[in-house]
Amino acid sequence: MVVNKLSWMTGGAQGSGVDSAANIFGRSCTLGGLHVYGKREYYSNIIGAHSYFQIRVDEKPIRSHVDTIDMLVTFDEETLFRHYGEVVKGGAILYDPALVEMTLSRIPTLEPEVISKITAELNEFGLPPTVKGILSIAEQRGAKLFPIPFAELLGTLEAEMGKDAGANLKKTVNTMAVVSSLGILEFDFDMIVKGIEVQFSAKRKVVSMNVKAAEKAYEYANREYSKQFTFRLKKIITDEKRLYLQGTQAVALGKLAGGCTFQTYYPITPASDESVYLEAHETFRLTDGTDSQEGSIVVVQTEDEIAAITMAVGAALSGARAATATSGPGFSLMAEGTGWAGMNEVPVVITVYSRGGPATGLPTRHEQGDLLFSLYAAHGEFPRLVLASGDMEEAFYDAVRAFNYAEQFQTPVVHLIDKALANSTQTYPMFDTRKVIINRGELLAEDAVVTNGSEMYKRFELTEDGISPRARLGTAGAIYWNTGDEHDELGHITEDPENRNRMMEKRMKKLETAAQVIPLEEKVNFFGPKEADATIVSWGTPKGAILDAMELFEKDGLKVNFLQVRLIHPFPVEYVSGVLNRAKRKINVEMNFSGQFASLVRQHTGIAMDHLIVKYNGRPISRDEIYESVTMIMTNPKAPRKVVLQHGA
Amino acid sequence: MVVNKLSWMTGGAQGSGVDSAANIFGRSCTLGGLHVYGKREYYSNIIGAHSYFQIRVDEKPIRSHVDTIDMLVTFDEETLFRHYGEVVKGGAILYDPALVEMTLSRIPTLEPEVISKITAELNEFGLPPTVKGILSIAEQRGAKLFPIPFAELLGTLEAEMGKDAGANLKKTVNTMAVVSSLGILEFDFDMIVKGIEVQFSAKRKVVSMNVKAAEKAYEYANREYSKQFTFRLKKIITDEKRLYLQGTQAVALGKLAGGCTFQTYYPITPASDESVYLEAHETFRLTDGTDSQEGSIVVVQTEDEIAAITMAVGAALSGARAATATSGPGFSLMAEGTGWAGMNEVPVVITVYSRGGPATGLPTRHEQGDLLFSLYAAHGEFPRLVLASGDMEEAFYDAVRAFNYAEQFQTPVVHLIDKALANSTQTYPMFDTRKVIINRGELLAEDAVVTNGSEMYKRFELTEDGISPRARLGTAGAIYWNTGDEHDELGHITEDPENRNRMMEKRMKKLETAAQVIPLEEKVNFFGPKEADATIVSWGTPKGAILDAMELFEKDGLKVNFLQVRLIHPFPVEYVSGVLNRAKRKINVEMNFSGQFASLVRQHTGIAMDHLIVKYNGRPISRDEIYESVTMIMTNPKAPRKVVLQHGA
Amino acid sequence: MELEVKTAEPKPKQLKLADYKTDVHNDWCPGCGDFGILSAVQMALNDLQIEPHRAVIFSGIGCSSKLPHFVKVSGIHTLHGRSLPFAIGAKLANPALTVVCAAGDGDGLGIGVGHFVNAGRRNVDFTYILHNNGVYGLTKGQASPTLRLGVKTKSLPMPNINEGVNSLLLALASGFTFIARGYSYEVKHLKELIKQGILHKGSAYIDVQQPCPTYNDINTKDWYAGEDRMDANTRNPLPRIYKLEDTGYDPLVKADSSDEEIQQKINRFIEKAMEWGDKIPIGIFLKNESVSTYEMRIQERIKTYFSSPPGTRNIADTEGCSNADLSAFFAELQVT
Amino acid sequence: MELEVKTAEPKPKQLKLADYKTDVHNDWCPGCGDFGILSAVQMALNDLQIEPHRAVIFSGIGCSSKLPHFVKVSGIHTLHGRSLPFAIGAKLANPALTVVCAAGDGDGLGIGVGHFVNAGRRNVDFTYILHNNGVYGLTKGQASPTLRLGVKTKSLPMPNINEGVNSLLLALASGFTFIARGYSYEVKHLKELIKQGILHKGSAYIDVQQPCPTYNDINTKDWYAGEDRMDANTRNPLPRIYKLEDTGYDPLVKADSSDEEIQQKINRFIEKAMEWGDKIPIGIFLKNESVSTYEMRIQERIKTYFSSPPGTRNIADTEGCSNADLSAFFAELQVT
Ligand SMILES: Cc1ncc(C[n+]2csc(CCOP(=O)(O)OP(=O)(O)O)c2C)c(N)n1
Ligand SMILES: Cc1ncc(C[n+]2csc(CCOP(=O)(O)OP(=O)(O)O)c2C)c(N)n1
Ligand code: SF4
Ligand code: SF4
Ligand SMILES: [Mg+2]
Ligand SMILES: [Mg+2]
């Protein structure tokens, strides 16, 4: 028996309820005290194209997906055709027996590449191009086939509940499929009921019908198949408070906690989920204990991303903690506005959700392709900070820090998130909002502007650390000017070469100040033994897969450590050099074609990474891919310098 | 006597005829067989702010300005206040004696920095804040003061020519000032007359009046001051055909020679001069000998730079050699469009004229601040070529090559020019249009598309070198699709991970192909001895100052060589590594704050430069600055790593 | 004015409707109004017997902008909001092309509206079809610029906080010389509008009311059909959509129309353009023949523009060298 | 409708015109129309006795956009074409600010016109002054979007190849609720327009005809004054500029105006907006009081918006920790 360790997947056409089915599974597990990590894949399409949801379950926190499936839960044929090959020996495939005669050619959404791969395999086995054919292959490879006669079960239900329920009942097929799997796993049925209740909390009416359907499915599947299956999920009692959330929610909550009062956005995948969440949560209480909804954020949908960045900057000038969130194409349009903010020392946060590029690229797929662009976006030179979060907890706290940094150093901050983080779901211990410190830097209070009669307030006063006391627009005594032109301390245009030098030096000085002021633990994470045979360097979401793989290295007795860089700019040169100078085999991991981070490391330290593990097929890196590629590099003296990961449907 | 070696300057309010005055000087010299290098400085202003024009004259080609002035030719007080300090011992100041009582405080356009510097100096000498005061300082430092009584000379002229000429005569003051200087230099008067004729070729009517004024001024100044002055300009007979041109004209001519038939632009300093020149030269003959104006270019002024890049890309799809020209702010807006062109393998040329950034920055001043941005502009990864020209001749031929590369490798090409190059004037041996080879790469002719019935033309056919035969829109048999989404060979959207890998690899492969195909001499220039005590590395316009300084190093017996990188991307890694590995002292020279090129060198080669010579006050680097800073580095063991050049008014 | 266009006599090698269809899988939602627009485009091209390689469809980004992939003429699926400048570039480089743009309302009237307004000043010869569904479809249903103030469609957390823009009025103010509105379930009518648009010399704008059953639950097919309001007598729905040409409306402005006539026509135009809600006119609102195209203006400056346009003009001699004779320009700059 | 605004009774500490002037050197060309606009802005602020720290002037990039540096209220000189979104952001974050934008015609109607059209849908409370000189001044005289087809100003190598856009019509189509035109040499009249614009609750657009003596040698001060056409009898010039309010024109649309009345007003508006050449009306074209401001719409959703707006709301408790109580939101996501 394998208890509380499972890789589970469901799939289906977009709009057919795959998400809600998967969430019932995820929620039930989390309610039962288990940890989950869920990964969603979908096409740039609204209805009809194939999407799937893979969930790993464990007793301890998990942070990544794996390449194999222990349980494939389906209710359409496309999911079977696409994923039968991923099911492990001893794993299970749940399916609708009514679909077994469906042929490959009847599915218009399968890419030629996919069809030819399946066809080749069927030919090898001498099987027909039907569901039956591929199921047979899976079976021969050791998967268990668990047909769930949905029609029959629905029939019984209809008989019990009366004809009227008919049409709506059909919609419970997803629930039935999911709960069948939980039945086989013998999971606590009460948790499933709770899971259904939470999932359908907005549509109370359908809860009871789904619960009935669940009962039927649970009972049937449990009875028929449990004994043949060696995986189990068992409820765990815990008093740890946990969240089950998505990346975009983590960032949104971080922004609210961090005092963001103004967010602009232009719709774009996957960033806009964050803004829509904020819009739906635009008012909230304050901790002063009053009952009123004094807390609020104004969310503005703009006409484009140029307006999004410039409007956020305008709001920041009025004193708001202001942000915008976007993805690659939108960020490309924000370059000029970002430069203006840099020139005028305006604190503004830009949350960039990387996705497959270039151009429109793979809008719903994953990539970390915008690293170098985020460092150099906009003509000319000005200070900016770039930070990259590796998981949802970091994303939450970094969202706060981004504002603190922005106001402390009075400069734009780019917060790099990515598609994988945005759309995955994970359990975390409750975030601690008491840890959220607000540092507004040198922001002048309403009554703090003291200028003696003749002297004007100097917005760009030259100071030691490059930081000038900042006043909101509208502050008495603090009239000032901004201009994108080079300017004097008052903010008026001047082309004087000496003033130019002073102002360039003042602005760029802030990067040095930031590098000094920001504590090391906010810049980097270091995991594993100090001395190791291989040192992995990475940034952003590969973190989860690397950490999960490190548990396997440990088991294998391989000594591997891992440096995660979170503050990309200003780059923690000394620390990274130190680690790499000590490192025996230096392995860079990131999700882009050219190894952008590795080139940045070399730019700053002169050190070339020994190996690049990269992936650019649009699908996130799994634990297994890290495990296998790093092991290969460590054990094979002829390992290539660049290893391209390929997994993912 | 110093013959045919002169640094000359004139200045005055914008709109007061400084340019035309300077050009009379420049043209007269060039007509007399001399070489000139002219540098223009002006404010972001239309009328009234101070501008100046510095011209060096020599018998051999010269490529840069120097920090000192041998002859300062003025007709207003501001020019005197701003530039008196630059005149060398033995140099001359020509001025209007009517202005001597003018006070510093009467000039509203002087920056506080400038005023306080002058005031401090006047105080030191115990002199009043007048023109007289600063002239006295100059005189004490060895400058000769040559007052030219313009009012008097004009009076005589008016008496000779009749009252009617009066008002127009006043406008000849500039001419008189300039010709006075030529009179003192005893330059051939016929050349001056020719110079005036050429300068006023569009306004024939004023020629004779200016010639008369010139006669008076020449005669007066020659008579009064020649003997006191030790510089002379002498006509040289040469049968070399020479051009006297500006950087924007060189690029425009290169584009026309290179077959550019479509140019878009949105007005911006200093790029739009190029487009306006093209517009004014939109039709021309072809070499087929016919008399007709068959040659043409369509120049479109767009609504913004987003339209400029996308419209150029659209035209390229129809088969045009298409380009756009812009500066920093405009280029920031072009990021997204550039990425689309990369994704769809569209040949398009973007001429970027760098100027002082960030944001609006110093729009009429100089900087090389956009190097790294030009490499990474736009989200995601796609191939692009970036080339940087070091002088006008390179700019001309590179403008042609940019199109050849764009079509050979089917990708956007960024051609980096800068403000210094755009607005300087220089003499060159006639460009050789027979050297202009047109390479359209794999462009299919109208009748070359052969697809057998069922098979469609594949715009993105997978090939060995990544390059697919390209058809214009409208070609019979060649229907095809483009999309910014990842696509298959036909150009239709697909999210298949394997196709994604193939297409990413196909596109990026073109960078390797380009690196192989482009000959070394188009990538780099190497000057000086193979073995040297110091190796200067640079890109773009510092070239001229470095080459001119190298003549001085040679005289001093310092062994210095110089590597100029012209193809920035793909970076000539091997060659640069080779040179730098041999180099004793590695000195990087560029015009920006952070030494962008040096960081690029390190990124590609791991090699850190020993010294950075940078400048970011908005004024170009002079020969003297290179000479002094490099000498200092080579002779002073405690020379700082970063030397910031400061010269320029 | 006749709405229907008499089409060319069948040629020997007549192109069929099927010749304008690709076999690319169409992934629009079931019941999406875009299907009707797609059919109308294919039918219009077929009716006009335009050779597929001579036509190009440009689009931006959005559900609607996937359209070019389904039509078997060349298709350029550009960037969000940018179909117009791409299209104009291609057209100006080869004025022989038939250029059609398909854009969403977010694409064309939100992020891309700057190009729309500025295109009006040029009058380049293209046909611009705007899929007006009131929402940003492909990004999951946010309000588009045409959605009216206070309307709350399915996926909005709150009622729309912006007023909707009237794109017909905007097209007029921008200078479009052909302005029409179609409805995606009146496919034949729409086809005729598109044909007229293509035949019109200049920039043609066609606003198409396009139900998005997935996200816009207000302006549905039933709503356009008036299923929510029944005639008390006939017990039939009272459709909101009606045809301008059935009311005797005359959209034609000729080169020699008097100022007074033009003013009158514009008043009428505005009256009709402002109708919404209970009565939604479709048809041709304006056909202004008095304005030259941008291409004609270029031709006045560059005499060989049409015969030797930027896209196909030869730029090299037989030896592969530049064929530009710049000696006159060099002479201007020559000094010795 | 009265054009002149009765201003507040002099307060004890009355602000003087000089209090609205900076000592920054003004580098506009001699005779530039921008000087008149600058004076009108300063006078309007002074007449309304707006405390300098409560007002902000935004601008784009261009000669005209240097204006904020010359006015002693806060001034944000932004990016080319972007004054509106910057201004809207600042205003929404602090609705107590008086927000004025100054933009060039290239800036506001070329590169920035997308923001213009989309601002119309929002009706945020600001006043937008467009310096309409027909050229791109600061980049040396290229044609701006308002220059008409075929006009050849000094610095154009060829006559203008684009038609000019009618910005009043465009403002109407975009939804601006206050639309006016001024002339930079009618400073007092312009001042009143600006005051009206500032007092109007919503987005006010003021097109200002602004001669550029350096580059626009067609629409000069003399041309506006009609110096080129003399009355045969009086031998006086026949000015092109005239005042709408002298003709009894009524721009007011009230919340309760009937549809018919509105239609009539719009027809009148368009008639006047299309006048050009021989007769150029200035004055208020539209003052629509029937539309809510964006700020009011936010206030409906967020009850504490005006009292505790984004710019000044307190976000930390006395210990410097976040004062956001997100427990309700965490509860939605909590599982154990
Ligand atoms: C610069 C940029 N911003 C945002 C997006 C994301 N995006 C894709 S489609 C779309 C909107 C589509 O709405 P619409 O134009 O109305 O077309 P529809 O889907 O409704 O047909 C957006 C905002 C993008 N692709 N590019
Ligand atoms: C993105 C960008 N493109 C181009 C420019 C260059 N530019 C500066 S001012 C200007 C035009 C000014 O014209 P207008 O807006 O009419 O103002 P005016 O000078 O006539 O007052 C342009 C194009 C810029 N600053 N930024
Ligand atoms: S979301 Fe709407 S517009 Fe998009 S395909 Fe579906 S129905 Fe059509
Ligand atoms: S160029 Fe024209 S608009 Fe600009 S300052 Fe001079 S006169 Fe005024
Ligand atoms: Mg839409
Ligand atoms: Mg202008």
Short mmCIF file of N, CA and C in Angstrom, two decimals, chain A residues 596-642:
data_model
loop_
_atom_site.label_atom_id
_atom_site.label_comp_id
_atom_site.label_asym_id
_atom_site.label_seq_id
_atom_site.Cartn_x
_atom_site.Cartn_y
_atom_site.Cartn_z
N GLN A 596 19.35 32.70 -19.80
CA GLN A 596 19.54 34.13 -19.56
C GLN A 596 20.19 34.39 -18.21
N PHE A 597 19.77 33.63 -17.22
CA PHE A 597 20.33 33.88 -15.89
C PHE A 597 21.81 33.52 -15.85
N ALA A 598 22.15 32.44 -16.52
CA ALA A 598 23.56 32.05 -16.57
C ALA A 598 24.39 33.15 -17.19
N SER A 599 23.86 33.81 -18.22
CA SER A 599 24.65 34.86 -18.84
C SER A 599 24.76 36.06 -17.91
N LEU A 600 23.73 36.26 -17.11
CA LEU A 600 23.77 37.35 -16.13
C LEU A 600 24.82 37.05 -15.05
N VAL A 601 24.86 35.81 -14.63
CA VAL A 601 25.86 35.41 -13.64
C VAL A 601 27.25 35.68 -14.19
N ARG A 602 27.45 35.31 -15.43
CA ARG A 602 28.78 35.52 -15.99
C ARG A 602 29.09 37.00 -16.14
N GLN A 603 28.08 37.75 -16.54
CA GLN A 603 28.28 39.19 -16.68
C GLN A 603 28.75 39.80 -15.37
N HIS A 604 28.17 39.34 -14.27
CA HIS A 604 28.49 39.95 -12.98
C HIS A 604 29.71 39.35 -12.29
N THR A 605 29.93 38.07 -12.53
CA THR A 605 30.98 37.40 -11.76
C THR A 605 32.11 36.89 -12.64
N GLY A 606 31.89 36.87 -13.93
CA GLY A 606 32.88 36.29 -14.83
C GLY A 606 32.84 34.77 -14.85
N ILE A 607 32.01 34.19 -13.99
CA ILE A 607 31.99 32.73 -13.86
C ILE A 607 31.01 32.11 -14.85
N ALA A 608 31.50 31.16 -15.62
CA ALA A 608 30.64 30.46 -16.56
C ALA A 608 30.07 29.22 -15.88
N MET A 609 28.81 28.99 -16.04
CA MET A 609 28.20 27.79 -15.48
C MET A 609 28.70 26.59 -16.29
N ASP A 610 28.87 25.44 -15.60
CA ASP A 610 29.34 24.25 -16.31
C ASP A 610 28.23 23.64 -17.17
N HIS A 611 27.03 23.69 -16.65
CA HIS A 611 25.91 23.10 -17.38
C HIS A 611 24.69 23.99 -17.32
N LEU A 612 23.95 23.99 -18.43
CA LEU A 612 22.66 24.66 -18.44
C LEU A 612 21.58 23.60 -18.58
N ILE A 613 20.66 23.60 -17.65
CA ILE A 613 19.46 22.78 -17.83
C ILE A 613 18.35 23.75 -18.19
N VAL A 614 17.87 23.66 -19.40
CA VAL A 614 16.86 24.61 -19.85
C VAL A 614 15.64 23.88 -20.39
N LYS A 615 14.57 24.61 -20.53
CA LYS A 615 13.35 24.05 -21.08
C LYS A 615 12.59 25.19 -21.74
N TYR A 616 12.09 24.96 -22.93
CA TYR A 616 11.40 26.05 -23.62
C TYR A 616 10.25 25.53 -24.47
N ASN A 617 9.72 24.36 -24.06
CA ASN A 617 8.59 23.83 -24.82
C ASN A 617 7.25 24.33 -24.28
N GLY A 618 7.30 25.25 -23.34
CA GLY A 618 6.06 25.84 -22.85
C GLY A 618 5.48 25.17 -21.62
N ARG A 619 6.12 24.10 -21.17
CA ARG A 619 5.59 23.37 -20.01
C ARG A 619 6.59 23.46 -18.87
N PRO A 620 6.09 23.63 -17.65
CA PRO A 620 7.01 23.81 -16.53
C PRO A 620 7.89 22.59 -16.26
N ILE A 621 8.95 22.81 -15.53
CA ILE A 621 9.90 21.75 -15.19
C ILE A 621 9.34 20.92 -14.04
N SER A 622 9.49 19.60 -14.16
CA SER A 622 9.00 18.71 -13.09
C SER A 622 10.14 18.32 -12.16
N ARG A 623 9.76 17.78 -11.03
CA ARG A 623 10.75 17.25 -10.10
C ARG A 623 11.60 16.18 -10.79
N ASP A 624 10.92 15.31 -11.53
CA ASP A 624 11.62 14.19 -12.16
C ASP A 624 12.65 14.67 -13.18
N GLU A 625 12.29 15.70 -13.90
CA GLU A 625 13.24 16.22 -14.89
C GLU A 625 14.51 16.74 -14.22
N ILE A 626 14.33 17.43 -13.10
CA ILE A 626 15.51 17.92 -12.37
C ILE A 626 16.31 16.72 -11.86
N TYR A 627 15.58 15.81 -11.28
CA TYR A 627 16.24 14.64 -10.70
C TYR A 627 17.07 13.91 -11.75
N GLU A 628 16.43 13.63 -12.87
CA GLU A 628 17.11 12.86 -13.91
C GLU A 628 18.25 13.62 -14.58
N SER A 629 18.00 14.88 -14.89
CA SER A 629 19.04 15.63 -15.62
C SER A 629 20.24 15.90 -14.73
N VAL A 630 20.00 16.26 -13.49
CA VAL A 630 21.13 16.53 -12.61
C VAL A 630 21.91 15.24 -12.32
N THR A 631 21.17 14.17 -12.09
CA THR A 631 21.84 12.89 -11.86
C THR A 631 22.70 12.52 -13.07
N MET A 632 22.12 12.70 -14.24
CA MET A 632 22.86 12.39 -15.47
C MET A 632 24.14 13.22 -15.54
N ILE A 633 24.02 14.52 -15.29
CA ILE A 633 25.18 15.40 -15.35
C ILE A 633 26.24 14.96 -14.34
N MET A 634 25.78 14.55 -13.15
CA MET A 634 26.73 14.20 -12.10
C MET A 634 27.38 12.85 -12.30
N THR A 635 26.72 12.01 -13.06
CA THR A 635 27.24 10.66 -13.18
C THR A 635 27.85 10.37 -14.54
N ASN A 636 27.47 11.18 -15.53
CA ASN A 636 27.97 10.93 -16.87
C ASN A 636 29.04 11.95 -17.22
N PRO A 637 30.28 11.51 -17.34
CA PRO A 637 31.36 12.47 -17.61
C PRO A 637 31.19 13.14 -18.97
N LYS A 638 30.42 12.52 -19.84
CA LYS A 638 30.23 13.12 -21.16
C LYS A 638 28.93 13.91 -21.27
N ALA A 639 28.38 14.27 -20.15
CA ALA A 639 27.12 15.01 -20.17
C ALA A 639 27.30 16.29 -20.97
N PRO A 640 26.33 16.60 -21.81
CA PRO A 640 26.45 17.82 -22.62
C PRO A 640 26.35 19.07 -21.75
N ARG A 641 26.90 20.16 -22.28
CA ARG A 641 26.83 21.41 -21.52
C ARG A 641 25.38 21.88 -21.38
N LYS A 642 24.63 21.69 -22.44
CA LYS A 642 23.25 22.19 -22.40
C LYS A 642 22.29 21.01 -22.47
#
